[in-house]
Coordinates of C-alpha atoms in Angstrom, one line a residue:
X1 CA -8.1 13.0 -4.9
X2 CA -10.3 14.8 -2.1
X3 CA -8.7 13.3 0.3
X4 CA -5.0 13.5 -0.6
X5 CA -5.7 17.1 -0.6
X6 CA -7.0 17.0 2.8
X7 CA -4.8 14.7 4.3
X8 CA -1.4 16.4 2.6
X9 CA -2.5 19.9 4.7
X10 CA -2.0 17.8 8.1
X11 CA 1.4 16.2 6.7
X12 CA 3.3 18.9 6.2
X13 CA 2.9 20.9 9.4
X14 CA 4.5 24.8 9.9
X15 CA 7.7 25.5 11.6
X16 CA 5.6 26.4 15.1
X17 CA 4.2 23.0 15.0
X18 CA 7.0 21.1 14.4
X19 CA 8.5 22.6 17.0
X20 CA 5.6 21.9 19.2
X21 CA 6.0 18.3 18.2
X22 CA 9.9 18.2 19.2
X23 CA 8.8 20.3 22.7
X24 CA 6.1 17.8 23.6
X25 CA 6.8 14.5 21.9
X26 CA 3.0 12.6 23.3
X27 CA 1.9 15.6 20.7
X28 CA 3.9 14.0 17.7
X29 CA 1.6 10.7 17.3
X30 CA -1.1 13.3 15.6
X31 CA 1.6 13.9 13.0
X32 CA 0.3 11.9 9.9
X33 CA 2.7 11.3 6.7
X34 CA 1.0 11.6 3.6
X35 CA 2.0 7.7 2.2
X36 CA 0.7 6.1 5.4
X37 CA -2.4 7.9 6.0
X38 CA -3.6 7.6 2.1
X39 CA -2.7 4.3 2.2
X40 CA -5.0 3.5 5.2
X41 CA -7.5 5.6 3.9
X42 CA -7.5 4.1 0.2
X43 CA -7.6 0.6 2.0
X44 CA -10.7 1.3 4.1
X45 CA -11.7 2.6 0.9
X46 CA -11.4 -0.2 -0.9
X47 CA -12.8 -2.3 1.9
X48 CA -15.9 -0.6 2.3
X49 CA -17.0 -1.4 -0.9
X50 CA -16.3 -5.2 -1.7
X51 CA -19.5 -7.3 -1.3
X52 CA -20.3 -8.5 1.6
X53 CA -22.0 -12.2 2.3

């Protein structure tokens, strides 16, 4: 829950920054949507904790 409330700050950026993003597109890869990023975080997650042999 943490860290959907983290990660949903950086996936809904402000009107300057999106337009930032659209003025320099190289900049736009550090635009994260919410799904994907929790996803990937919830699967290293999950990851990290299985046993390991």
């Amino acid at each position: 829950m943490v860290m959907a409330g983290a990660l949903s700050a950086y996936s809904t950026p402000p009107s300057s920054l999106r337009a930032v993003y659209q003025a320099e597109p190289d900049l736009a890869r550090f635009h994260l949507e919410l799904k994907d990023s929790l996803e990937l975080v919830l699967t290293a997650t999950l990851f990290g904790v299985l046993p390991r042999r």
